[in-house]
C-alpha cells in the first residue's frame, strides 16, 4: 500500500470513529503509565456484524482486585487492524476510551474496509496486549459469490459440558459463525455436573456480568470468537427461561421483570461484538434492537429474527404462571392477533423478503418452526413455547412466502437441543399441501437434549420431520452455493471431555427451486 493511501485510510477511520456514539478518538496515544498486575484481556476478543465495508470489534477489560485502583479511571484502549496474520501491514489504528459505566467494555465499528477481505486485530491498554483476532468482511453487494460457509450454533449451557464444538469451529475455514441464542444460562443446577456456574442466578447487571465473565473465560469459546466473525441472536436464557416479551414464567409484575430484562440486555451488549446497545429512551431501558439483515453478494440474504422481545405471551398459561407447556385444547392458539416477531418486525421481514433478488433467503430465528404436536388419547397436544404456540403467526409467515412466490427459503434455528431437517408446508404433515420452504435446526453446543422416547414420539407424529436427533451435541455446518444449500450435522455423543472430535451425524441438502431437504449421507 502507498504511504498516501495509508494516511488517507487513517484519516477516514478517524473520521468514522468521531461520528460513532460508543467510541471516542483521542489526540494522545495510549498512556504508557498504565501497568497491569493481572492480564485485563482475560475475556478474549470478538468481531461481528459483517458488512462489505464494516465490522464491529469487541473486547472488555476485566479488572481484578490487584488493579482495583484503575476501576474509576477512564481507560484508553488502542485497537490496531492489520491485513496480514503476521501483523506487519497495519491499516487502521484507533483509541477507544472505556470506563466502569460501560463495564469496561470496548466496542469499535471499523469503516472503510474492503469487501470479502480478511483482517487481523488486537487491543492494547498500557502494557497489556489482547490475543489476536481474525475477522472477515462480507462480499460486495453485487458480487457473484460462489460459496458461503457458516457454522450454525446455539445453546451452550456451561454446566452441561465443554465446548468441543467451538474447538472444532475455531479450526474450520468459515465466513462466519451464526449463533442463534442461549449464549449463557441463568439457572443453576444443583445436581453433579461436569462444570458449575460460579454465582447465584443473575437478576442484576453485576450478577449478569459475573455470569458472562465465567462463560467468556472459556478457552474454546474464546478461540471460536478469535477465529471468526460472529452473527448473533439471543433466545430466552440470556434473560430467564421461557420469558415472553414483558412477562417471565413466575408472572412477575412486568415493571419488575423489565428491570431484570434491562440488566440482562445491557450485560449481553457489553459482552458481544454489537454496535447498538439498549435503547435509552425505552421503558426501563429494557428494549434493544437485535434483529438484522446481512447480504452475501448475490448468493444469499440472511435475516436474524428476534423471537423473544416482541412475542405475545404464551397461549393458555396456567393462572399465575407463564412459560411454555403442553396443552390439549386451547382456542387462543387460533387467535390471529398472536405474534412471534411483533407486527413491526414481521412487516420489516415481509418487505425485505418480497424485495430480495438474492438466490437464497436464509431466515435465522431462535427456535423450531416445523410442528412437533403429538396425538394423545385425549386429543392433539401442543407445546406452546415454539412456533406451534404461535400457529397463526407461522401461517402468516409461510403464506407470505407462498403468495409472493418467494423461492429458495431456508429457515435456520436452534433452542431445542436437537438436529432437525424438515419440510415446511402451510398445512403441516399434509401431503396435499405443497412444501414451500425447508428447515434446518442445529443441536446444542453443550445443553442436554430430550429423551430418546420423546424424540421418537414427536418424529412418529410429524411426517414433515425428516431428521430429528436429540442425543448428540455439536453444530451444523451450512454450505451455500448457487445450486444448493447443504447442512452437515457435526456432533459428539459426549461433550464433557476436551479430546473428543466431532463426526458426521447426517448430511441433508436443498436444491435450488426444489424446496424440502433431501438426505445425502
Ligand atoms: Fe437452550
Coordinates of C-alpha atoms and ligand atoms in Angstrom, one line a residue:
X1 CA 0.0 0.0 0.0
X2 CA 1.2 3.5 -0.8
X3 CA 2.0 5.8 2.1
X4 CA -0.5 8.3 0.8
X5 CA -3.3 5.7 0.7
X6 CA -2.3 4.5 4.2
X7 CA -2.6 8.0 5.5
X8 CA -5.9 8.5 3.8
X9 CA -7.2 5.3 5.4
X10 CA -6.1 6.5 8.8
X11 CA -7.8 9.9 8.3
X12 CA -11.0 8.2 7.1
X13 CA -11.1 5.8 10.0
X14 CA -10.5 8.6 12.5
X15 CA -13.5 10.4 10.9
X16 CA -15.6 7.3 11.2
X17 CA -14.8 6.9 14.8
X18 CA -15.6 10.6 15.6
X19 CA -19.1 10.0 14.3
X20 CA -20.0 7.0 16.4
X21 CA -21.6 7.0 19.8
X22 CA -19.6 4.4 21.7
X23 CA -16.1 5.3 20.7
X24 CA -14.0 8.4 21.1
X25 CA -10.9 9.3 19.2
X26 CA -8.2 10.7 21.3
X27 CA -5.4 13.0 20.4
X28 CA -2.9 11.5 22.7
X29 CA -1.6 8.0 22.3
X30 CA -2.3 5.3 25.0
X31 CA -0.9 6.4 28.3
X32 CA 2.2 4.4 28.8
X33 CA 1.9 4.7 32.5
X34 CA -0.8 2.1 32.9
X35 CA 0.9 -1.0 34.2
X36 CA -1.2 -4.1 34.9
X37 CA -0.7 -6.6 37.6
X38 CA -3.2 -9.1 36.1
X39 CA -4.0 -9.6 32.4
X40 CA -7.1 -7.4 31.7
X41 CA -7.9 -9.0 28.4
X42 CA -9.0 -12.3 30.1
X43 CA -12.4 -12.4 28.3
X44 CA -10.9 -12.6 24.8
X45 CA -11.8 -10.6 21.7
X46 CA -14.6 -10.8 19.1
X47 CA -15.7 -9.5 15.8
X48 CA -19.3 -9.2 14.5
X49 CA -21.9 -7.7 12.2
X50 CA -20.0 -8.3 8.9
X51 CA -20.8 -5.8 6.1
X52 CA -19.0 -5.4 2.9
X53 CA -17.3 -2.3 4.3
X54 CA -17.5 -2.6 8.0
X55 CA -17.2 -4.8 11.1
X56 CA -17.7 -4.4 14.8
X57 CA -14.8 -5.4 17.1
X58 CA -15.2 -6.1 20.8
X59 CA -13.3 -6.7 24.0
X60 CA -13.8 -6.0 27.7
X61 CA -11.2 -5.2 30.3
X62 CA -11.5 -7.3 33.4
X63 CA -10.2 -5.5 36.4
X64 CA -9.1 -7.9 39.2
X65 CA -8.5 -6.8 42.8
X66 CA -4.8 -6.2 42.1
X67 CA -5.8 -3.5 39.6
X68 CA -8.7 -2.0 41.5
X69 CA -7.1 1.4 41.7
X70 CA -7.9 1.7 37.9
X71 CA -11.6 0.9 38.3
X72 CA -12.8 4.5 38.4
X73 CA -10.5 5.9 35.7
X74 CA -11.2 6.4 32.1
X75 CA -9.0 3.8 30.4
X76 CA -7.7 4.3 26.8
X77 CA -7.6 1.1 24.7
X78 CA -5.7 1.1 21.5
X79 CA -7.0 -1.0 18.6
X80 CA -4.8 -2.0 15.7
X81 CA -6.1 -3.5 12.5
X82 CA -3.9 -5.4 10.0
X83 CA -4.4 -7.1 6.6
X84 CA -1.9 -9.9 7.4
X85 CA -1.7 -12.6 10.1
X86 CA 1.9 -11.6 10.8
X87 CA 0.7 -8.1 11.9
X88 CA 3.2 -6.4 9.6
X89 CA 0.7 -4.3 7.5
X90 CA -1.3 -2.1 9.8
X91 CA -4.2 -0.3 8.0
X92 CA -6.1 1.3 10.9
X93 CA -5.4 2.3 14.5
X94 CA -7.9 3.7 16.9
X95 CA -8.1 4.7 20.6
X96 CA -11.3 4.0 22.4
X97 CA -11.9 5.1 26.0
X98 CA -13.9 2.9 28.3
X99 CA -14.9 3.1 32.0
X100 CA -16.8 1.4 34.7
X101 CA -20.2 2.7 33.5
X102 CA -19.7 0.6 30.4
X103 CA -18.4 -2.3 32.4
X104 CA -15.1 -1.5 30.8
X105 CA -16.4 -3.0 27.5
X106 CA -14.9 -1.8 24.3
X107 CA -16.9 -1.6 21.0
X108 CA -15.4 -0.2 17.8
X109 CA -17.1 0.0 14.4
X110 CA -14.5 -0.2 11.7
X111 CA -15.4 1.5 8.5
X112 CA -13.9 1.8 5.0
X113 CA -13.0 -1.8 4.9
X114 CA -12.6 -3.8 1.7
X115 CA -15.2 -6.5 0.8
X116 CA -14.5 -10.2 1.2
X117 CA -11.3 -9.4 3.0
X118 CA -9.5 -11.0 6.0
X119 CA -8.4 -8.7 8.8
X120 CA -6.5 -9.3 12.0
X121 CA -6.7 -7.1 15.1
X122 CA -5.5 -6.7 18.6
X123 CA -6.2 -4.4 21.5
X124 CA -3.7 -2.8 23.9
X125 CA -4.1 -1.0 27.2
X126 CA -0.9 0.2 28.8
X127 CA 1.5 -2.7 29.0
X128 CA -1.2 -5.4 28.3
X129 CA -2.0 -6.8 24.9
X130 CA -5.0 -8.9 23.9
X131 CA -5.0 -12.1 21.9
X132 CA -5.0 -11.5 18.1
X133 CA -8.4 -11.9 16.5
X134 CA -9.3 -12.6 12.9
X135 CA -12.4 -11.1 11.1
X136 CA -13.8 -11.2 7.6
X137 CA -16.0 -8.7 5.8
X138 CA -19.0 -9.6 3.6
X139 CA -18.6 -9.6 -0.2
X140 CA -19.6 -6.6 -2.2
X141 CA -23.4 -6.3 -2.5
X142 CA -23.5 -7.2 -6.2
X143 CA -20.6 -9.7 -6.2
X144 CA -21.1 -13.0 -8.0
X145 CA -20.3 -15.2 -4.9
X146 CA -19.9 -18.9 -5.4
X147 CA -19.9 -20.1 -1.8
X148 CA -20.9 -19.2 1.8
X149 CA -19.8 -21.4 4.7
X150 CA -21.2 -20.8 8.2
X151 CA -21.4 -22.7 11.5
X152 CA -25.0 -22.7 12.8
X153 CA -24.8 -22.9 16.6
X154 CA -26.9 -22.4 19.8
X155 CA -27.4 -23.3 23.4
X156 CA -24.1 -23.6 25.4
X157 CA -25.0 -24.4 29.0
X158 CA -21.7 -24.1 30.7
X159 CA -22.7 -26.7 33.4
X160 CA -23.5 -29.4 30.8
X161 CA -20.1 -29.8 29.2
X162 CA -17.1 -28.5 27.5
X163 CA -17.4 -26.6 24.2
X164 CA -15.8 -29.2 22.0
X165 CA -17.9 -27.9 19.1
X166 CA -16.2 -24.5 19.4
X167 CA -12.9 -26.2 19.5
X168 CA -13.5 -27.6 16.0
X169 CA -15.3 -24.5 14.7
X170 CA -12.2 -22.4 15.6
X171 CA -10.2 -24.5 13.1
X172 CA -12.7 -24.6 10.2
X173 CA -12.5 -22.2 7.3
X174 CA -15.7 -20.2 7.7
X175 CA -17.2 -16.9 6.6
X176 CA -18.9 -16.5 9.9
X177 CA -20.4 -18.2 13.0
X178 CA -24.2 -17.8 13.3
X179 CA -25.2 -18.1 17.0
X180 CA -29.0 -18.4 17.5
X181 CA -29.3 -18.0 21.2
X182 CA -28.8 -19.3 24.8
X183 CA -25.3 -17.9 24.9
X184 CA -25.5 -18.1 28.7
X185 CA -27.9 -20.0 31.0
X186 CA -29.3 -18.1 34.0
X187 CA -30.3 -21.1 36.2
X188 CA -28.0 -23.2 38.4
X189 CA -28.4 -26.9 38.6
X190 CA -27.8 -28.5 42.0
X191 CA -27.0 -31.9 40.5
X192 CA -23.4 -33.0 40.0
X193 CA -22.4 -31.9 36.5
X194 CA -19.2 -31.5 34.6
X195 CA -18.9 -27.8 35.5
X196 CA -20.6 -25.4 37.9
X197 CA -21.9 -21.9 37.5
X198 CA -20.0 -19.8 40.0
X199 CA -22.6 -17.2 41.1
X200 CA -26.2 -17.0 42.1
X201 CA -29.0 -16.9 39.4
X202 CA -28.4 -13.4 37.9
X203 CA -31.0 -10.7 38.2
X204 CA -28.9 -7.6 38.4
X205 CA -26.4 -6.1 36.0
X206 CA -23.5 -7.0 38.3
X207 CA -24.7 -10.6 38.5
X208 CA -25.2 -11.0 34.7
X209 CA -21.7 -9.5 34.2
X210 CA -20.3 -12.2 36.5
X211 CA -22.1 -14.9 34.6
X212 CA -20.7 -13.6 31.3
X213 CA -17.2 -13.4 32.8
X214 CA -17.4 -17.2 33.5
X215 CA -18.6 -18.1 30.0
X216 CA -16.2 -15.7 28.2
X217 CA -13.2 -17.1 30.1
X218 CA -13.7 -20.5 28.4
X219 CA -10.7 -21.1 26.1
X220 CA -12.7 -23.0 23.4
X221 CA -15.3 -20.2 23.2
X222 CA -12.6 -17.6 23.1
X223 CA -10.9 -19.5 20.3
X224 CA -14.1 -19.6 18.2
X225 CA -14.6 -15.8 18.7
X226 CA -11.0 -15.0 17.9
X227 CA -11.0 -17.2 14.7
X228 CA -14.3 -15.9 13.2
X229 CA -16.7 -13.1 12.9
X230 CA -20.0 -13.9 14.6
X231 CA -23.6 -13.0 13.7
X232 CA -25.7 -13.2 16.9
X233 CA -29.3 -13.6 18.0
X234 CA -30.5 -14.2 21.6
X235 CA -33.1 -16.6 22.9
X236 CA -34.6 -16.8 26.4
X237 CA -31.8 -17.9 28.7
X238 CA -29.8 -14.7 28.2
X239 CA -32.5 -13.3 30.5
X240 CA -34.6 -16.1 32.0
X241 CA -36.1 -19.4 30.8
X242 CA -39.2 -19.1 28.7
X243 CA -39.8 -15.4 29.1
X244 CA -42.1 -13.8 26.6
X245 CA -41.9 -10.0 25.9
X246 CA -42.5 -8.4 29.3
X247 CA -43.5 -11.5 31.2
X248 CA -41.4 -14.1 33.0
X249 CA -42.6 -17.6 33.9
X250 CA -43.0 -16.5 37.5
X251 CA -45.6 -13.9 36.3
X252 CA -43.6 -11.1 38.0
X253 CA -45.0 -7.6 37.7
X254 CA -43.9 -6.6 34.2
X255 CA -42.3 -3.4 35.6
X256 CA -40.2 -5.6 37.9
X257 CA -39.4 -8.0 35.1
X258 CA -38.4 -5.3 32.7
X259 CA -35.8 -4.1 35.1
X260 CA -34.3 -7.5 35.1
X261 CA -34.6 -7.7 31.3
X262 CA -32.8 -4.3 31.0
X263 CA -29.9 -5.6 33.2
X264 CA -29.7 -8.8 31.0
X265 CA -29.8 -6.9 27.7
X266 CA -27.1 -4.4 28.9
X267 CA -24.9 -7.2 30.0
X268 CA -25.4 -9.0 26.7
X269 CA -24.4 -5.9 24.8
X270 CA -21.4 -5.4 27.0
X271 CA -20.1 -8.8 26.1
X272 CA -20.8 -9.1 22.3
X273 CA -19.5 -7.5 19.1
X274 CA -22.6 -5.4 18.6
X275 CA -23.0 -1.8 17.7
X276 CA -26.5 -0.9 19.0
X277 CA -27.0 -1.2 22.8
X278 CA -30.2 -0.9 24.8
X279 CA -32.4 2.0 23.8
X280 CA -32.0 4.6 26.5
X281 CA -35.5 6.1 25.6
X282 CA -37.3 2.8 26.0
X283 CA -39.4 1.8 29.1
X284 CA -37.0 0.8 31.9
X285 CA -34.3 1.0 29.1
X286 CA -35.3 -2.6 28.5
X287 CA -35.5 -2.6 24.7
X288 CA -32.7 -3.3 22.3
X289 CA -32.8 -3.8 18.6
X290 CA -31.0 -7.0 17.7
X291 CA -32.8 -8.3 14.6
X292 CA -30.8 -7.6 11.5
X293 CA -30.2 -8.4 7.8
X294 CA -27.0 -9.5 6.1
X295 CA -26.2 -9.8 2.4
X296 CA -23.6 -12.2 0.9
X297 CA -23.2 -10.8 -2.6
X298 CA -25.9 -12.1 -4.9
X299 CA -25.7 -15.5 -3.3
X300 CA -27.7 -15.1 -0.1
X301 CA -29.6 -12.8 2.2
X302 CA -29.8 -13.6 5.9
X303 CA -32.3 -12.3 8.4
X304 CA -31.7 -12.8 12.1
X305 CA -35.1 -12.7 13.8
X306 CA -35.8 -11.8 17.4
X307 CA -38.4 -14.3 18.7
X308 CA -38.3 -13.2 22.3
X309 CA -38.6 -9.5 22.8
X310 CA -41.8 -8.8 20.9
X311 CA -43.7 -12.1 21.1
X312 CA -47.2 -12.5 22.5
X313 CA -47.4 -14.1 25.9
X314 CA -47.7 -17.9 25.9
X315 CA -51.1 -19.2 25.0
X316 CA -53.3 -20.9 27.6
X317 CA -51.0 -20.4 30.5
X318 CA -52.0 -21.7 33.9
X319 CA -53.4 -18.9 36.0
X320 CA -50.4 -17.0 37.6
X321 CA -47.7 -18.7 35.8
X322 CA -46.1 -18.3 32.4
X323 CA -43.8 -20.2 30.1
X324 CA -44.3 -23.0 27.7
X325 CA -46.4 -26.1 28.4
X326 CA -48.2 -28.9 26.7
X327 CA -51.9 -28.0 26.1
X328 CA -54.7 -30.2 24.7
X329 CA -57.4 -27.7 23.9
X330 CA -56.6 -24.1 23.6
X331 CA -58.7 -21.7 21.5
X332 CA -56.2 -18.9 22.0
X333 CA -53.8 -20.7 19.6
X334 CA -56.1 -19.7 16.7
X335 CA -56.1 -16.0 17.6
X336 CA -54.8 -14.1 14.6
X337 CA -53.6 -11.2 16.9
X338 CA -50.9 -13.5 18.3
X339 CA -47.4 -12.8 17.1
X340 CA -43.9 -14.3 17.4
X341 CA -41.9 -11.5 16.0
X342 CA -44.1 -8.5 16.8
X343 CA -46.0 -6.9 13.9
X344 CA -43.3 -4.3 13.2
X345 CA -40.5 -6.9 12.8
X346 CA -42.9 -9.1 10.8
X347 CA -43.7 -6.3 8.3
X348 CA -39.9 -5.5 8.0
X349 CA -39.2 -9.1 7.2
X350 CA -42.0 -9.5 4.7
X351 CA -41.0 -6.3 2.9
X352 CA -37.3 -7.4 2.7
X353 CA -38.2 -11.0 1.7
X354 CA -40.5 -9.8 -1.1
X355 CA -37.9 -7.4 -2.5
X356 CA -34.9 -9.7 -2.2
X357 CA -33.3 -10.7 -5.5
X358 CA -30.6 -12.9 -4.0
X359 CA -30.5 -16.6 -4.8
X360 CA -31.1 -17.9 -1.2
X361 CA -33.2 -16.4 1.5
X362 CA -32.0 -17.6 4.9
X363 CA -34.3 -16.9 7.9
X364 CA -32.4 -17.4 11.1
X365 CA -34.6 -17.5 14.2
X366 CA -34.4 -18.7 17.7
X367 CA -36.3 -21.9 17.7
X368 CA -38.1 -24.6 15.6
X369 CA -40.8 -23.7 13.0
X370 CA -41.9 -27.2 12.0
X371 CA -44.7 -28.7 14.1
X372 CA -43.9 -31.1 17.0
X373 CA -47.5 -31.7 18.0
X374 CA -48.4 -35.2 19.2
X375 CA -51.6 -37.2 19.2
X376 CA -52.8 -38.4 22.6
X377 CA -55.9 -40.4 23.6
X378 CA -57.3 -37.1 24.8
X379 CA -56.6 -35.1 21.6
X380 CA -53.7 -33.4 19.9
X381 CA -51.1 -31.9 22.3
X382 CA -49.3 -28.7 21.5
X383 CA -46.2 -27.3 23.2
X384 CA -46.8 -23.6 23.4
X385 CA -43.3 -22.3 23.5
X386 CA -42.0 -22.7 19.9
X387 CA -43.9 -21.8 16.7
X388 CA -46.6 -24.4 17.4
X389 CA -47.8 -22.0 20.1
X390 CA -47.8 -19.1 17.6
X391 CA -49.6 -21.0 14.8
X392 CA -51.3 -18.0 13.3
X393 CA -48.0 -16.1 13.1
X394 CA -46.4 -19.1 11.4
X395 CA -49.2 -19.3 8.9
X396 CA -48.8 -15.6 8.1
X397 CA -45.1 -16.2 7.6
X398 CA -45.5 -19.2 5.3
X399 CA -48.5 -17.7 3.4
X400 CA -46.3 -14.6 2.7
X401 CA -43.6 -16.8 1.2
X402 CA -46.2 -18.7 -0.9
X403 CA -48.3 -15.9 -2.1
X404 CA -45.3 -13.8 -3.1
X405 CA -43.8 -16.8 -4.8
X406 CA -40.6 -16.5 -2.9
X407 CA -38.3 -19.4 -3.8
X408 CA -35.3 -20.9 -2.0
X409 CA -36.3 -20.0 1.5
X410 CA -34.3 -21.9 4.2
X411 CA -35.1 -21.4 7.9
X412 CA -32.3 -21.9 10.4
X413 CA -33.0 -22.4 14.1
X414 CA -31.7 -23.6 17.5
X415 CA -33.1 -23.7 21.0
X416 CA -34.5 -27.2 21.0
X417 CA -31.2 -29.1 21.6
X418 CA -31.7 -31.4 18.6
X419 CA -30.8 -31.6 15.0
X420 CA -33.8 -31.3 12.7
X421 CA -34.3 -31.3 9.0
X422 CA -37.9 -30.7 8.0
X423 CA -40.3 -29.7 5.3
X424 CA -42.4 -26.6 5.9
X425 CA -45.9 -26.6 4.5
X426 CA -48.9 -24.4 5.1
X427 CA -50.7 -27.5 6.4
X428 CA -48.1 -29.3 8.5
X429 CA -47.7 -33.0 7.7
X430 CA -50.4 -32.9 4.9
X431 CA -49.0 -34.4 1.7
X432 CA -51.5 -32.4 -0.3
X433 CA -50.2 -29.1 1.0
X434 CA -47.1 -28.1 -1.1
X435 CA -43.7 -27.8 0.6
X436 CA -42.8 -24.1 0.4
X437 CA -39.7 -23.8 2.5
X438 CA -37.0 -26.0 4.2
X439 CA -35.9 -26.1 7.8
X440 CA -32.6 -26.9 9.5
X441 CA -32.3 -26.7 13.2
X442 CA -29.0 -27.3 15.0
X443 CA -28.4 -29.3 18.2
X444 CA -26.9 -27.6 21.2
X445 CA -23.2 -26.8 21.7
X446 CA -23.5 -28.4 25.2
X447 CA -27.0 -28.3 26.6
X448 CA -28.7 -31.6 27.2
X449 CA -31.5 -32.8 24.9
X450 CA -34.8 -34.6 25.1
X451 CA -35.1 -38.3 25.9
X452 CA -35.0 -40.8 23.1
X453 CA -38.6 -41.8 23.7
X454 CA -39.9 -38.2 23.5
X455 CA -37.9 -37.6 20.3
X456 CA -39.2 -40.8 18.7
X457 CA -42.8 -39.8 19.7
X458 CA -42.5 -36.4 18.1
X459 CA -41.0 -37.8 14.9
X460 CA -43.6 -40.5 14.6
X461 CA -46.3 -37.9 14.8
X462 CA -44.9 -35.4 12.3
X463 CA -44.1 -36.8 8.9
X464 CA -42.7 -33.4 7.8
X465 CA -39.7 -34.0 10.2
X466 CA -37.2 -36.0 8.1
X467 CA -34.5 -36.0 10.7
X468 CA -34.6 -35.5 14.4
X469 CA -31.9 -36.5 17.0
X470 CA -31.6 -35.0 20.5
X471 CA -28.9 -37.4 21.8
X472 CA -25.8 -35.6 20.5
X473 CA -24.2 -32.2 20.9
X474 CA -22.4 -30.1 18.2
X475 CA -23.3 -27.7 15.4
X476 CA -24.5 -27.6 11.8
X477 CA -22.0 -26.7 9.0
X478 CA -24.1 -24.9 6.4
X479 CA -22.6 -24.5 2.9
X480 CA -24.4 -22.4 0.4
X481 CA -23.6 -22.3 -3.4
X482 CA -25.8 -21.2 -6.3
X483 CA -27.2 -24.7 -6.8
X484 CA -27.7 -26.0 -3.3
X485 CA -27.7 -25.4 0.4
X486 CA -26.1 -28.3 2.3
X487 CA -26.4 -28.9 6.1
X488 CA -23.9 -31.2 7.7
X489 CA -24.8 -32.1 11.3
X490 CA -21.5 -32.4 13.1
X491 CA -21.8 -34.0 16.6
X492 CA -20.3 -35.8 19.5
X493 CA -22.2 -38.0 21.9
X494 CA -20.4 -36.6 25.0
X495 CA -19.4 -33.0 25.2
X496 CA -17.8 -33.4 28.6
X497 CA -14.2 -34.1 27.7
X498 CA -11.9 -31.8 25.7
X499 CA -10.3 -34.5 23.5
X500 CA -13.4 -35.7 21.5
X501 CA -13.5 -34.8 17.9
X502 CA -16.9 -34.4 16.1
X503 CA -18.2 -36.7 13.4
X504 CA -20.9 -36.5 10.8
X505 CA -24.4 -37.4 12.1
X506 CA -26.1 -36.8 8.8
X507 CA -26.0 -34.6 5.7
X508 CA -29.0 -33.0 4.1
X509 CA -29.3 -30.6 1.1
X510 CA -31.8 -28.5 -0.7
X511 CA -31.6 -28.0 -4.5
X512 CA -32.4 -24.6 -6.0
X513 CA -36.1 -24.5 -7.0
X514 CA -36.9 -27.7 -5.1
X515 CA -38.0 -27.0 -1.5
X516 CA -37.6 -29.8 1.0
X517 CA -34.4 -31.3 2.4
X518 CA -33.1 -34.5 0.9
X519 CA -30.6 -36.8 2.6
X520 CA -27.1 -37.1 1.2
X521 CA -25.4 -39.2 3.9
Ligands
LIG1 FE1 -31.2 -23.8 25.1

